[in-house]
PDB file of C-alpha atoms in Angstrom:
ATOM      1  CA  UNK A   1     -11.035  11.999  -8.573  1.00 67.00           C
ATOM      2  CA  UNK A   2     -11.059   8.171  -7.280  1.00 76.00           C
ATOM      3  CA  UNK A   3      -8.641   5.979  -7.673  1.00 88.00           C
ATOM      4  CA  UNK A   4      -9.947   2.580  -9.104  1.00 89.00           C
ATOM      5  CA  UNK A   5     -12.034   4.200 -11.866  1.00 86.00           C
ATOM      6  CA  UNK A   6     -11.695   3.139 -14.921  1.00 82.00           C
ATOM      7  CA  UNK A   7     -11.034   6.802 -16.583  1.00 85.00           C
ATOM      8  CA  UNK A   8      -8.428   7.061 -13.410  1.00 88.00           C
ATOM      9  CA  UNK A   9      -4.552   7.269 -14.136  1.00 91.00           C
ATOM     10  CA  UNK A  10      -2.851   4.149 -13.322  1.00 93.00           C
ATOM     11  CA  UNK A  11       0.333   4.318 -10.851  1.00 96.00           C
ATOM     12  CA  UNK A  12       3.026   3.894 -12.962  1.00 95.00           C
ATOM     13  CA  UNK A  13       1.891   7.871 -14.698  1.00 94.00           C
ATOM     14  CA  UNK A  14       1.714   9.378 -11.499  1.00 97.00           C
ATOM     15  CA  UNK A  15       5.798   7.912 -10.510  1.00 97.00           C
ATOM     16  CA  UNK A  16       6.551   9.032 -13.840  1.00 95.00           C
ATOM     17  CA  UNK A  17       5.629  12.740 -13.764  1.00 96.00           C
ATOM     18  CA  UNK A  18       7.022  12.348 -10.074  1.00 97.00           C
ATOM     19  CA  UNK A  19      10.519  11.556 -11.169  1.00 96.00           C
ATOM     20  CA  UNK A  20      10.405  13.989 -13.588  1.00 96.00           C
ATOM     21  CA  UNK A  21      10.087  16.624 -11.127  1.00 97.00           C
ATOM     22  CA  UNK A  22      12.833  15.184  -8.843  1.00 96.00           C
ATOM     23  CA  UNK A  23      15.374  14.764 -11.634  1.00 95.00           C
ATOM     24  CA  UNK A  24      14.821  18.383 -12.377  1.00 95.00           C
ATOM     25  CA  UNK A  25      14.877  19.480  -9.031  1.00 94.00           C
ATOM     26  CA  UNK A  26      13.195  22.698  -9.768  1.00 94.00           C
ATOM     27  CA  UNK A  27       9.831  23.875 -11.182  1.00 95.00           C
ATOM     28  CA  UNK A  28       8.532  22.870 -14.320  1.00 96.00           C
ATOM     29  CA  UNK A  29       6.180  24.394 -16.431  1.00 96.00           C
ATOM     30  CA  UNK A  30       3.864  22.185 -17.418  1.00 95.00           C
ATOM     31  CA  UNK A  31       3.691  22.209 -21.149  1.00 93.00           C
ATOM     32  CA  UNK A  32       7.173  21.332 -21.039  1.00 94.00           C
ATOM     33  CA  UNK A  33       6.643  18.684 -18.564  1.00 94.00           C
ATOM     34  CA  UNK A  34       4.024  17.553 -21.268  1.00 92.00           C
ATOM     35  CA  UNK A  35       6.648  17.939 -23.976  1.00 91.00           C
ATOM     36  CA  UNK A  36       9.156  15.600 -22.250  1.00 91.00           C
ATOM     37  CA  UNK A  37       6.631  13.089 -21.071  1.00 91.00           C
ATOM     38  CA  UNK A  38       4.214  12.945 -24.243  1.00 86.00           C
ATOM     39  CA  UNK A  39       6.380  13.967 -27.279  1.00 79.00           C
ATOM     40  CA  UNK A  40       4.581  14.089 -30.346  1.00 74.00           C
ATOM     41  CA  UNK A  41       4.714  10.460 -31.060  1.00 67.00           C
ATOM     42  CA  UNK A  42       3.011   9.524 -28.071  1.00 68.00           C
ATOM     43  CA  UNK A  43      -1.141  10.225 -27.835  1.00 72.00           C
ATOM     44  CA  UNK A  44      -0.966  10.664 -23.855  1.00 71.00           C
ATOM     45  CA  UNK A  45      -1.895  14.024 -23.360  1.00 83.00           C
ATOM     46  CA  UNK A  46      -4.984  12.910 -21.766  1.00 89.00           C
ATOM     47  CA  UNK A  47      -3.197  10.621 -19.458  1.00 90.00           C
ATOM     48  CA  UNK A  48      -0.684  13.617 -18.465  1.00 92.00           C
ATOM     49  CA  UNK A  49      -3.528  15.619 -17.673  1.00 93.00           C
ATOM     50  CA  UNK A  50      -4.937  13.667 -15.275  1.00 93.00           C
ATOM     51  CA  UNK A  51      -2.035  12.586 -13.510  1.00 95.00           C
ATOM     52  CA  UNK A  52      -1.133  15.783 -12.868  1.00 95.00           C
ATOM     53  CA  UNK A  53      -4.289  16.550 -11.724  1.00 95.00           C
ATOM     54  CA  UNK A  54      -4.842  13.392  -9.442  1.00 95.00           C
ATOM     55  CA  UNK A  55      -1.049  14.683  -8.157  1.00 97.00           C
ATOM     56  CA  UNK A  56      -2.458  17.967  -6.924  1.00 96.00           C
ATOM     57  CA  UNK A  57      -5.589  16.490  -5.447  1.00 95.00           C
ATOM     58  CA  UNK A  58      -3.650  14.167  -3.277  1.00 96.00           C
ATOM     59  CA  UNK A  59      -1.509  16.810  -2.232  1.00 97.00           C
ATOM     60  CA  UNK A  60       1.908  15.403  -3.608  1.00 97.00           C
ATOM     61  CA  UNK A  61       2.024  18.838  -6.502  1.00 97.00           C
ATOM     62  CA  UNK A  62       1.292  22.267  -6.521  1.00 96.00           C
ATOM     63  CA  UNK A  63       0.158  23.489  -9.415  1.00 95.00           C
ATOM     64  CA  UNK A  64       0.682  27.243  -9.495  1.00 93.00           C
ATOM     65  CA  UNK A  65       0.210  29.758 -13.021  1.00 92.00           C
ATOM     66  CA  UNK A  66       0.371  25.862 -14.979  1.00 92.00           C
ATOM     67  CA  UNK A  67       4.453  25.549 -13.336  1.00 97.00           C
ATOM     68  CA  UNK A  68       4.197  22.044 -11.516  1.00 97.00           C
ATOM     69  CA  UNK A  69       6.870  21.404  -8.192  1.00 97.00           C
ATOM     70  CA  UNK A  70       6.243  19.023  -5.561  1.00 96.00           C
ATOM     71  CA  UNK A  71       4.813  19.685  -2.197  1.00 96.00           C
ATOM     72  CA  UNK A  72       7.624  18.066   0.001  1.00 94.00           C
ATOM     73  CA  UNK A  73      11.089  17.227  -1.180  1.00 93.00           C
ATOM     74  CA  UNK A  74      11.674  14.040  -3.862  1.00 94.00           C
ATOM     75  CA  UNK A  75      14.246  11.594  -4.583  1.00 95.00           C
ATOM     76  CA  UNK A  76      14.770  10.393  -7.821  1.00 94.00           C
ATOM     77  CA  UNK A  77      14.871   6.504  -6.765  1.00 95.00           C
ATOM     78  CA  UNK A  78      11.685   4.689  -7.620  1.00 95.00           C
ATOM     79  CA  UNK A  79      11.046   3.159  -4.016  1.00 96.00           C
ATOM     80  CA  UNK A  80      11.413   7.076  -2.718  1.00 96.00           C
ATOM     81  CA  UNK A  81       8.726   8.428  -5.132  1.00 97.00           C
ATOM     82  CA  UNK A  82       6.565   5.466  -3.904  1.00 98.00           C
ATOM     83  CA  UNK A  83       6.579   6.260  -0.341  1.00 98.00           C
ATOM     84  CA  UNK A  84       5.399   9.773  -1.088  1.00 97.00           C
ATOM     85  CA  UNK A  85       3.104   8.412  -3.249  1.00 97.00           C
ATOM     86  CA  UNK A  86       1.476   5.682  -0.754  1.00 98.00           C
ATOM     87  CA  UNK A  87       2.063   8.710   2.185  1.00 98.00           C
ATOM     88  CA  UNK A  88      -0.511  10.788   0.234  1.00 97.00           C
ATOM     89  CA  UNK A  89      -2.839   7.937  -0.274  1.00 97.00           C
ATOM     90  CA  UNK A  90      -2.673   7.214   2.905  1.00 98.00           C
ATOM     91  CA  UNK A  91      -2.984  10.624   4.597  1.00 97.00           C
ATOM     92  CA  UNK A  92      -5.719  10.908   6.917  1.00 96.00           C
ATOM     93  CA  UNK A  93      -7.094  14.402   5.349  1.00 96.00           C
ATOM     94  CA  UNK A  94      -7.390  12.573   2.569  1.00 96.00           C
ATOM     95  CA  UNK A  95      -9.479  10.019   3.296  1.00 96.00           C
ATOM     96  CA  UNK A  96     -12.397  12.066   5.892  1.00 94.00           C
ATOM     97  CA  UNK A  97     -14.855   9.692   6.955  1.00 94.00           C
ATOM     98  CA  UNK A  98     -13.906   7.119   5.407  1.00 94.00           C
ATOM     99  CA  UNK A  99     -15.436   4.619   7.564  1.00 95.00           C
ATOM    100  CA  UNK A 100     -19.245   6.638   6.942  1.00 94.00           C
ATOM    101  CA  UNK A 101     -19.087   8.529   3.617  1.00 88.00           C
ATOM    102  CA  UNK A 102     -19.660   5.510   0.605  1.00 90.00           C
ATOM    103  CA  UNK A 103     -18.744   8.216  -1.777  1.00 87.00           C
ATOM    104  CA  UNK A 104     -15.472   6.805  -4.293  1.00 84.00           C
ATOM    105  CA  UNK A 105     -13.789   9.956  -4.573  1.00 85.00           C
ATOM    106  CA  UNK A 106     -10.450  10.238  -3.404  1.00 87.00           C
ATOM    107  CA  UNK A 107      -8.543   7.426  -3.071  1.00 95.00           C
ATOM    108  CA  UNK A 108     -11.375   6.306  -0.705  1.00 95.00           C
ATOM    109  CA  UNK A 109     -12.369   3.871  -3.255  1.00 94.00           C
ATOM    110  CA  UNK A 110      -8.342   2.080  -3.224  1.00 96.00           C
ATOM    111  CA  UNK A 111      -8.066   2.615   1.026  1.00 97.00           C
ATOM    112  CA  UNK A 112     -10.964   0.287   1.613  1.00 97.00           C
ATOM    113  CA  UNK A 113     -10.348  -2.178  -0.751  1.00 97.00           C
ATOM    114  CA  UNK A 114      -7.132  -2.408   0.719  1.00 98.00           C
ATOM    115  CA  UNK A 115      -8.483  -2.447   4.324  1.00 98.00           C
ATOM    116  CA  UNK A 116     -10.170  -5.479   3.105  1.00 97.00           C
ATOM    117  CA  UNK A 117      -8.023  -7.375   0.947  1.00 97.00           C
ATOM    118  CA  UNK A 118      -4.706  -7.176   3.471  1.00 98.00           C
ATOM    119  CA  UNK A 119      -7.366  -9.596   6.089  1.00 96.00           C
ATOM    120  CA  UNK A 120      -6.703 -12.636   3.737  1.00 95.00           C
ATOM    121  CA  UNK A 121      -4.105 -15.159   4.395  1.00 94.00           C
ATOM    122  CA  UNK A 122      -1.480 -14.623   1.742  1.00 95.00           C
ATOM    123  CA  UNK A 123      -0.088 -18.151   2.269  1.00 92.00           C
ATOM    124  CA  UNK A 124      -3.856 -19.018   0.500  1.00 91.00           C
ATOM    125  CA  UNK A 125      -4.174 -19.267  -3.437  1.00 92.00           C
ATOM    126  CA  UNK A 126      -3.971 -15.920  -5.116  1.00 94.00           C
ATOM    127  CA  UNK A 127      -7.564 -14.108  -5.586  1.00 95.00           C
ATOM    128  CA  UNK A 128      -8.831 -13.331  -9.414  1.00 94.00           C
ATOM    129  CA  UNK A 129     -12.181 -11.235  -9.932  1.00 94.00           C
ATOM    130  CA  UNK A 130     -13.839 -14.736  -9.198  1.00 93.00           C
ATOM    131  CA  UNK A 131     -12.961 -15.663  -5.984  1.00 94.00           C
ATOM    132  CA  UNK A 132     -12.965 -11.692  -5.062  1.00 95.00           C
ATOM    133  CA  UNK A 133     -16.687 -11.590  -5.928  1.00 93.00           C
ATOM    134  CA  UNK A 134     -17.428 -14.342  -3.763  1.00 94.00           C
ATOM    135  CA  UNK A 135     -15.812 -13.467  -0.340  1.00 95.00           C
ATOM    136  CA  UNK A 136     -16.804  -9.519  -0.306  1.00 93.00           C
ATOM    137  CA  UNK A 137     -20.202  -9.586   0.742  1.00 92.00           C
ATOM    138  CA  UNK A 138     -20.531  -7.937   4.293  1.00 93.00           C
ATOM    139  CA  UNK A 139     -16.573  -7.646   4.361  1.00 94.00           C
ATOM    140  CA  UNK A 140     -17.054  -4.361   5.328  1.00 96.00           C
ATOM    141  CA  UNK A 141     -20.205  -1.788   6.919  1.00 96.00           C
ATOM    142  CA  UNK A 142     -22.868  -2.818   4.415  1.00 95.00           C
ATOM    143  CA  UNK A 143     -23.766   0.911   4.019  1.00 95.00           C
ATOM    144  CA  UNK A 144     -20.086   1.288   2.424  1.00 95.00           C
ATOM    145  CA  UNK A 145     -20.796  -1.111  -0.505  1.00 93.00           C
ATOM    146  CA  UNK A 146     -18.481  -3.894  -1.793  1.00 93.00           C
ATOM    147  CA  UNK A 147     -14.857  -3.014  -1.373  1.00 94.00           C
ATOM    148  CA  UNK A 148     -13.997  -3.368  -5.022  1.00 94.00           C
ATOM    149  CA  UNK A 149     -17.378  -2.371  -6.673  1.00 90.00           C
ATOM    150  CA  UNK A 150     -16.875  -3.885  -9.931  1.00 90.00           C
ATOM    151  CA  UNK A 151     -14.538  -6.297 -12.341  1.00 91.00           C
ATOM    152  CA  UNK A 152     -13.672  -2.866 -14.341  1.00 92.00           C
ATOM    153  CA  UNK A 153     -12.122  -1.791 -11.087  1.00 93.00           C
ATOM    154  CA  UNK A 154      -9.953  -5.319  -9.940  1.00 94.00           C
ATOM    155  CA  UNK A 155      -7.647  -4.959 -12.618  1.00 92.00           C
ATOM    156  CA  UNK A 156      -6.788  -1.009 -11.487  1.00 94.00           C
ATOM    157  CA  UNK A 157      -6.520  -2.314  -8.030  1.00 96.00           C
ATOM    158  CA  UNK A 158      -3.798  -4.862  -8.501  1.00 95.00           C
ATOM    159  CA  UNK A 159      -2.273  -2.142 -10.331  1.00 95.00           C
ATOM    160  CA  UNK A 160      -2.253   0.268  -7.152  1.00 97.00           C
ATOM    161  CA  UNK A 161      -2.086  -2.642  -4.508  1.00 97.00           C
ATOM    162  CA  UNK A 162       1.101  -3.786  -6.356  1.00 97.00           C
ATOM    163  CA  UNK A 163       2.543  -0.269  -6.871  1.00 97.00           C
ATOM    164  CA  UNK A 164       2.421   0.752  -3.172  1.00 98.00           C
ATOM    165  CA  UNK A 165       3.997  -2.457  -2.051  1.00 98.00           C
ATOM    166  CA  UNK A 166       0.655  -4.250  -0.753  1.00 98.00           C
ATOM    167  CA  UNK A 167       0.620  -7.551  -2.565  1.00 96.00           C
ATOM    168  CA  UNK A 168       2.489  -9.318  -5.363  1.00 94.00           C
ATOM    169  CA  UNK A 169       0.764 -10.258  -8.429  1.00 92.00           C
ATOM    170  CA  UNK A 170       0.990 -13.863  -9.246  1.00 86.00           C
ATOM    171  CA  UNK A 171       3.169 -15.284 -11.007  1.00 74.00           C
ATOM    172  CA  UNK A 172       0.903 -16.598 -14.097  1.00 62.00           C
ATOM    173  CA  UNK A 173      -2.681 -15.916 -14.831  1.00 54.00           C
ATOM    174  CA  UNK A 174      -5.678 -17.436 -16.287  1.00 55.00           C
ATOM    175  CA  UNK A 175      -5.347 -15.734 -19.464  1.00 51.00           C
ATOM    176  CA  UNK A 176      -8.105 -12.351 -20.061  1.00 48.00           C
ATOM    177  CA  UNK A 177      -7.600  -9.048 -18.841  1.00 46.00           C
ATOM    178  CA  UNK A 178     -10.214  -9.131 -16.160  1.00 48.00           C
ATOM    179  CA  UNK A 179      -8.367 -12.683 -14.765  1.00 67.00           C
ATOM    180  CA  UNK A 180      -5.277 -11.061 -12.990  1.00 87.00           C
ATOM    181  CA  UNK A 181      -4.346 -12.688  -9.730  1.00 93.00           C
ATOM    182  CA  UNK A 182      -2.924 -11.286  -6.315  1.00 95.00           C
ATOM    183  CA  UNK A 183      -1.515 -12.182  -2.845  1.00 95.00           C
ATOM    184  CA  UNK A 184      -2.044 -10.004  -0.186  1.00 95.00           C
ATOM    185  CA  UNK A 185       1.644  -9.759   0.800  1.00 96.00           C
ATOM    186  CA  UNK A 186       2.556  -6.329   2.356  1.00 98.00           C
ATOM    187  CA  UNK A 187       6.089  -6.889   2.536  1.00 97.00           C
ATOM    188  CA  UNK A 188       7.616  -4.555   0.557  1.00 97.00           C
ATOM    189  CA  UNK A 189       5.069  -1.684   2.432  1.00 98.00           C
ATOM    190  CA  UNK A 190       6.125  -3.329   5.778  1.00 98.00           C
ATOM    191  CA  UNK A 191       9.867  -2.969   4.651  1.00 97.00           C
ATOM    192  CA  UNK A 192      10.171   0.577   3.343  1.00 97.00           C
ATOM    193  CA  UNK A 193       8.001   1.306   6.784  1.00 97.00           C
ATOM    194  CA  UNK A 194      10.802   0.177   9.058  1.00 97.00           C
ATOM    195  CA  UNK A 195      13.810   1.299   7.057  1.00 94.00           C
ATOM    196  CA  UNK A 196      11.896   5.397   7.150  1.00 94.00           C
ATOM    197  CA  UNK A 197      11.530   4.788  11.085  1.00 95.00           C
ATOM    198  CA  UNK A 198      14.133   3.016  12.885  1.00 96.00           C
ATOM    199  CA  UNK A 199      17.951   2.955  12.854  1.00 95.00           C
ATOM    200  CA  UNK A 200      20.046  -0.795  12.457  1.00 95.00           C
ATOM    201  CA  UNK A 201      20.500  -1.689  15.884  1.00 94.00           C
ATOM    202  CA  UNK A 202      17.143  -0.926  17.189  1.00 94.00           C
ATOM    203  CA  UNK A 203      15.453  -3.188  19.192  1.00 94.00           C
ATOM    204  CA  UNK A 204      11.616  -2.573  19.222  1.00 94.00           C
ATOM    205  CA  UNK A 205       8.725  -3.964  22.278  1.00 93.00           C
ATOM    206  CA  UNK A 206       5.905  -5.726  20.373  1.00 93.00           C
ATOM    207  CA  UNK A 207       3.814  -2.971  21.030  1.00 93.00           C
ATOM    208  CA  UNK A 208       5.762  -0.279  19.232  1.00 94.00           C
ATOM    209  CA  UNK A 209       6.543  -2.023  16.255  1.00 95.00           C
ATOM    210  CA  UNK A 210       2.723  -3.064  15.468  1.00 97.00           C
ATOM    211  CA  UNK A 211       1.804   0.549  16.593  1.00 97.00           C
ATOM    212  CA  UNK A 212       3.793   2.421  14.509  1.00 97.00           C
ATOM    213  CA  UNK A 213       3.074   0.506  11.638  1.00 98.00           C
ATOM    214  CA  UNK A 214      -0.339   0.239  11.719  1.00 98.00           C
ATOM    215  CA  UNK A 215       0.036   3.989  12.037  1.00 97.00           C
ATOM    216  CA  UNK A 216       2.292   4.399   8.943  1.00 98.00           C
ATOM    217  CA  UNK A 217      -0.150   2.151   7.154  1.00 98.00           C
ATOM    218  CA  UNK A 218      -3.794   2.195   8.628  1.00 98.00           C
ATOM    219  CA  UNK A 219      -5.036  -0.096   6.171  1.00 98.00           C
ATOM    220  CA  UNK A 220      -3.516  -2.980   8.125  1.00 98.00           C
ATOM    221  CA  UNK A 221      -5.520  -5.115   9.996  1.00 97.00           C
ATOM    222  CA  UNK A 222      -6.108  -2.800  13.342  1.00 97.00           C
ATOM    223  CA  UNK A 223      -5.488   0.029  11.946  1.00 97.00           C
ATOM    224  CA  UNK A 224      -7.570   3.324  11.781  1.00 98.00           C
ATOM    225  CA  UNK A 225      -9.047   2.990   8.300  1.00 98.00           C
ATOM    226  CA  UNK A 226      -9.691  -0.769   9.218  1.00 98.00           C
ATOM    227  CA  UNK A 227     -10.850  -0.491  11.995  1.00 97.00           C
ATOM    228  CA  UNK A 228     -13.118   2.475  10.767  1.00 97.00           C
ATOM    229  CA  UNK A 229     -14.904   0.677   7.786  1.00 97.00           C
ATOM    230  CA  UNK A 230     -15.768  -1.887   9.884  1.00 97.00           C
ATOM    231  CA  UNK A 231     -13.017  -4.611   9.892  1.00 97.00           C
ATOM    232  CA  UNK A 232     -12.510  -6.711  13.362  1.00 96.00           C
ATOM    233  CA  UNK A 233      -9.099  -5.885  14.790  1.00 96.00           C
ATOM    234  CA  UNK A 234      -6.901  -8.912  15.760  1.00 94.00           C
ATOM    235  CA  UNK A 235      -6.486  -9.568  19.433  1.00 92.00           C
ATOM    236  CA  UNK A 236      -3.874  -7.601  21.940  1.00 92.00           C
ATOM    237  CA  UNK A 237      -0.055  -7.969  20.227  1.00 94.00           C
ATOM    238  CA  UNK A 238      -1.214  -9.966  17.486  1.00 95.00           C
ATOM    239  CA  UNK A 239       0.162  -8.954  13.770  1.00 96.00           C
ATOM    240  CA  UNK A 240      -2.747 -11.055  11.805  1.00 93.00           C
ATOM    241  CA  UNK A 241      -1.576 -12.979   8.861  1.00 95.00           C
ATOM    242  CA  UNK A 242      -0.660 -10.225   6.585  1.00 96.00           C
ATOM    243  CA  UNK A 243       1.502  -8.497   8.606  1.00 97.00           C
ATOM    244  CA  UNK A 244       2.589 -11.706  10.175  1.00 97.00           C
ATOM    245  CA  UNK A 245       3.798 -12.617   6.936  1.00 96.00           C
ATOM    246  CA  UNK A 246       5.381  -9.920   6.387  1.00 97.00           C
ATOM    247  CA  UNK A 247       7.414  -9.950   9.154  1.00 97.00           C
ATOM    248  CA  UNK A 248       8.209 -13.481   8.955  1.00 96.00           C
ATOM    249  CA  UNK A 249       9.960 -12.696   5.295  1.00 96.00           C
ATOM    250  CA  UNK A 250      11.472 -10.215   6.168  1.00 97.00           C
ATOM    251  CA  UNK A 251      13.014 -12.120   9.202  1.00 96.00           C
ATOM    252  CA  UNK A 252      14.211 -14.558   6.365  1.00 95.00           C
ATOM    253  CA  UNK A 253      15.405 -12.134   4.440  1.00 95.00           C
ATOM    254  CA  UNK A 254      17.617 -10.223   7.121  1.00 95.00           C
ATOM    255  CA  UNK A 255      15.888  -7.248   7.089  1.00 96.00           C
ATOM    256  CA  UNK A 256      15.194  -7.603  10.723  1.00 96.00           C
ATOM    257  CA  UNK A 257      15.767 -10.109  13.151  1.00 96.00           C
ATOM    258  CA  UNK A 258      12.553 -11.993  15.547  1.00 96.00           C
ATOM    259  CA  UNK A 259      14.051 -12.526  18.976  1.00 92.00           C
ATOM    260  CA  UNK A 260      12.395 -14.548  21.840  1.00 89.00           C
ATOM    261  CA  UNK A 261      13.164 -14.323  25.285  1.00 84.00           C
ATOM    262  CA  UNK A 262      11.667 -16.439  27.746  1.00 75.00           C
ATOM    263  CA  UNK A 263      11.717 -13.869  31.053  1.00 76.00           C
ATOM    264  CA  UNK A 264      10.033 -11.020  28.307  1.00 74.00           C
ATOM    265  CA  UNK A 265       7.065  -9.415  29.573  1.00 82.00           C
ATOM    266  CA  UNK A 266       5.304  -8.591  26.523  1.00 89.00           C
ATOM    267  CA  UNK A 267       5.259 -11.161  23.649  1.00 92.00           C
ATOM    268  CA  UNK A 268       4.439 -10.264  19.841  1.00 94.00           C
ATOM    269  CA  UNK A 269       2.243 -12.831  18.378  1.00 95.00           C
ATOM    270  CA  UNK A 270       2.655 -14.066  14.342  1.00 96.00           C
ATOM    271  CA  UNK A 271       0.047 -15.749  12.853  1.00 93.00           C
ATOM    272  CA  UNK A 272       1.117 -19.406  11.509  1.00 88.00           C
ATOM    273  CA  UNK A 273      -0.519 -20.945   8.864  1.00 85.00           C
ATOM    274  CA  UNK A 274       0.309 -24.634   9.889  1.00 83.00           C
ATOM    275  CA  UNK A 275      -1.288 -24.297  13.174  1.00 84.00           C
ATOM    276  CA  UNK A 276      -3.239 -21.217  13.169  1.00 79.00           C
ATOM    277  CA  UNK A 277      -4.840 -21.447  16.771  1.00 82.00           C
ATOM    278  CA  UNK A 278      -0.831 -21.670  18.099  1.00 88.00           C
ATOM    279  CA  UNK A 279       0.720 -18.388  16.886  1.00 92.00           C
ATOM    280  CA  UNK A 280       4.427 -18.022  16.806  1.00 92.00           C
ATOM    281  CA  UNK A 281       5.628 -15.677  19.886  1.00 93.00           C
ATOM    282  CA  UNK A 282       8.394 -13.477  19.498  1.00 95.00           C
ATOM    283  CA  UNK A 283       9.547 -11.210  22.554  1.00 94.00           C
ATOM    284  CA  UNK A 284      11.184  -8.110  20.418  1.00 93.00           C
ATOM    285  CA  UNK A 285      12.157  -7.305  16.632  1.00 95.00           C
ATOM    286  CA  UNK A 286      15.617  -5.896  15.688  1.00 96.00           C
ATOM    287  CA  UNK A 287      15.989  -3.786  12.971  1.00 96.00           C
ATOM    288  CA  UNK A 288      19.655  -4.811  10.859  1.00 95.00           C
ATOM    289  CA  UNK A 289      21.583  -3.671   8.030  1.00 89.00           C
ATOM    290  CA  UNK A 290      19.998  -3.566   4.524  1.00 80.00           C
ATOM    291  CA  UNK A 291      21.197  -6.645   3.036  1.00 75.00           C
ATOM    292  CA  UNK A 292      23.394  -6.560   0.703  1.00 58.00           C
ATOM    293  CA  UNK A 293      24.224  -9.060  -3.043  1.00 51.00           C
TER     294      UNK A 293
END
């Protein structure tokens, strides 16, 4: 199993069979899981198949005597079955050695290209298959190959990258299948992140906040998988401009709140893209109520 092949399930099957489960709430077996999902006038028994299959590999199913039930519990709400979903992809057993082995099984192939893609500016034009081909060379360890290996994989990856809340397609295209367009904006990754972690009210040191979440999500610039496949870390309390952007919006958006204070010890530093050798400092982040309207 990979992830960005082109025989691969796309995200939106896995969430499906996924919210089956958790609207049942119990096992299911899985012809009738098939039954409800691929009905006769519907030629996606194929598809089924190997979601269900990529499921188990990544851990999220078990599979037992062909009855399906998930490995953990499941909520029915789509952002819920995406953070198990991104969890799994994101687990470190598996994705072994994913800094040394080149191999694109697992979702090895989608971890790296993500390690890669989340280094670019998102305030810069969105990225088609063009502009992707150009920048990749030596993005990475050579001896791991280009991040996205082909155009028959781009158009799976801003399927998955856009799924698990790692950028936002753009808003109109160049017209062709193999000409979709993406930001690397992490926001809605950063978001669900913070809500699973911290209470409203918190008030977080620089260093916590970028270490848990670089935890939680590795593919971040200085994280582990990042940092593993070769990928320069930014500098001592600084986010880089993906996750600087990320918390900047969600700043905006009242999700949490940036706080400076001139006597603090230990300052968090946000990339700007107006003056990008004069970051933006910020002494602590405060976590707030979901907003609400």
């Amino acid at each position: 199993m990979g992830l960005l092949n082109v025989d691969d399930p796309l995200p939106q099957y896995l969430i499906v069979v996924l919210r089956l489960l958790a609207h049942v709430g119990k096992p299911v077996d899985v012809e009738r899981a098939r039954a409800l999902l691929c009905p006769p006038s519907i030629n996606g028994r194929k598809v089924f198949d190997r979601s269900v299959s990529s499921l188990a590999e990544l851990g999220v199913i078990n599979r037992d005597n062909d009855v399906l039930s998930p490995t953990g519990p499941l909520e029915v709400d789509h952002d819920s079955i995406v953070d198990v979903l991104r969890q799994a992809i994101l687990a470190t057993e598996n994705n072994t050695r994913v800094g040394e082995d080149p191999s694109q099984s697992g979702p090895r192939d989608l971890v790296r290209a993500l390690c890669w893609f989340l280094t670019i500016d998102p305030t810069s034009a969105p990225l088609g298959w063009a502009e992707v081909q150009t920048l990749q060379p030596h993005a990475i360890k050579d001896e791991l190959g280009a991040p996205i290996v082909n155009d028959t994989r781009w158009n799976p990856f801003c399927s998955w990258s856009s799924a698990l809340g790692f950028c936002t397609p753009a808003l109109t295209g160049d017209g062709g299948s193999q000409r979709a367009r993406l930001t690397p904006d992490c926001t809605a990754a950063v978001r669900r992140t913070v809500l699973s972690r911290w209470e409203p009210g918190q008030s977080l040191g620089p260093s916590t906040v970028l270490g848990e979440l670089r935890g939680a999500l590795p593919v971040l610039p200085g994280g582990s998988f990042s940092t593993a496949v070769g990928i320069e870390p930014p500098d001592t309390n600084h986010a880089g401009p993906s996750l600087s952007f990320a918390l900047l919006r969600l700043h905006d958006e009242r999700w949490i709140r940036l706080e400076q204070d001139d006597d603090a010890r230990s300052l968090l530093y946000l990339h700007d893209p107006d003056q990008p050798g004069f970051p933006r400092t910020f002494s602590s982040i405060t976590v707030l109520e979901a907003p609400r309207g």
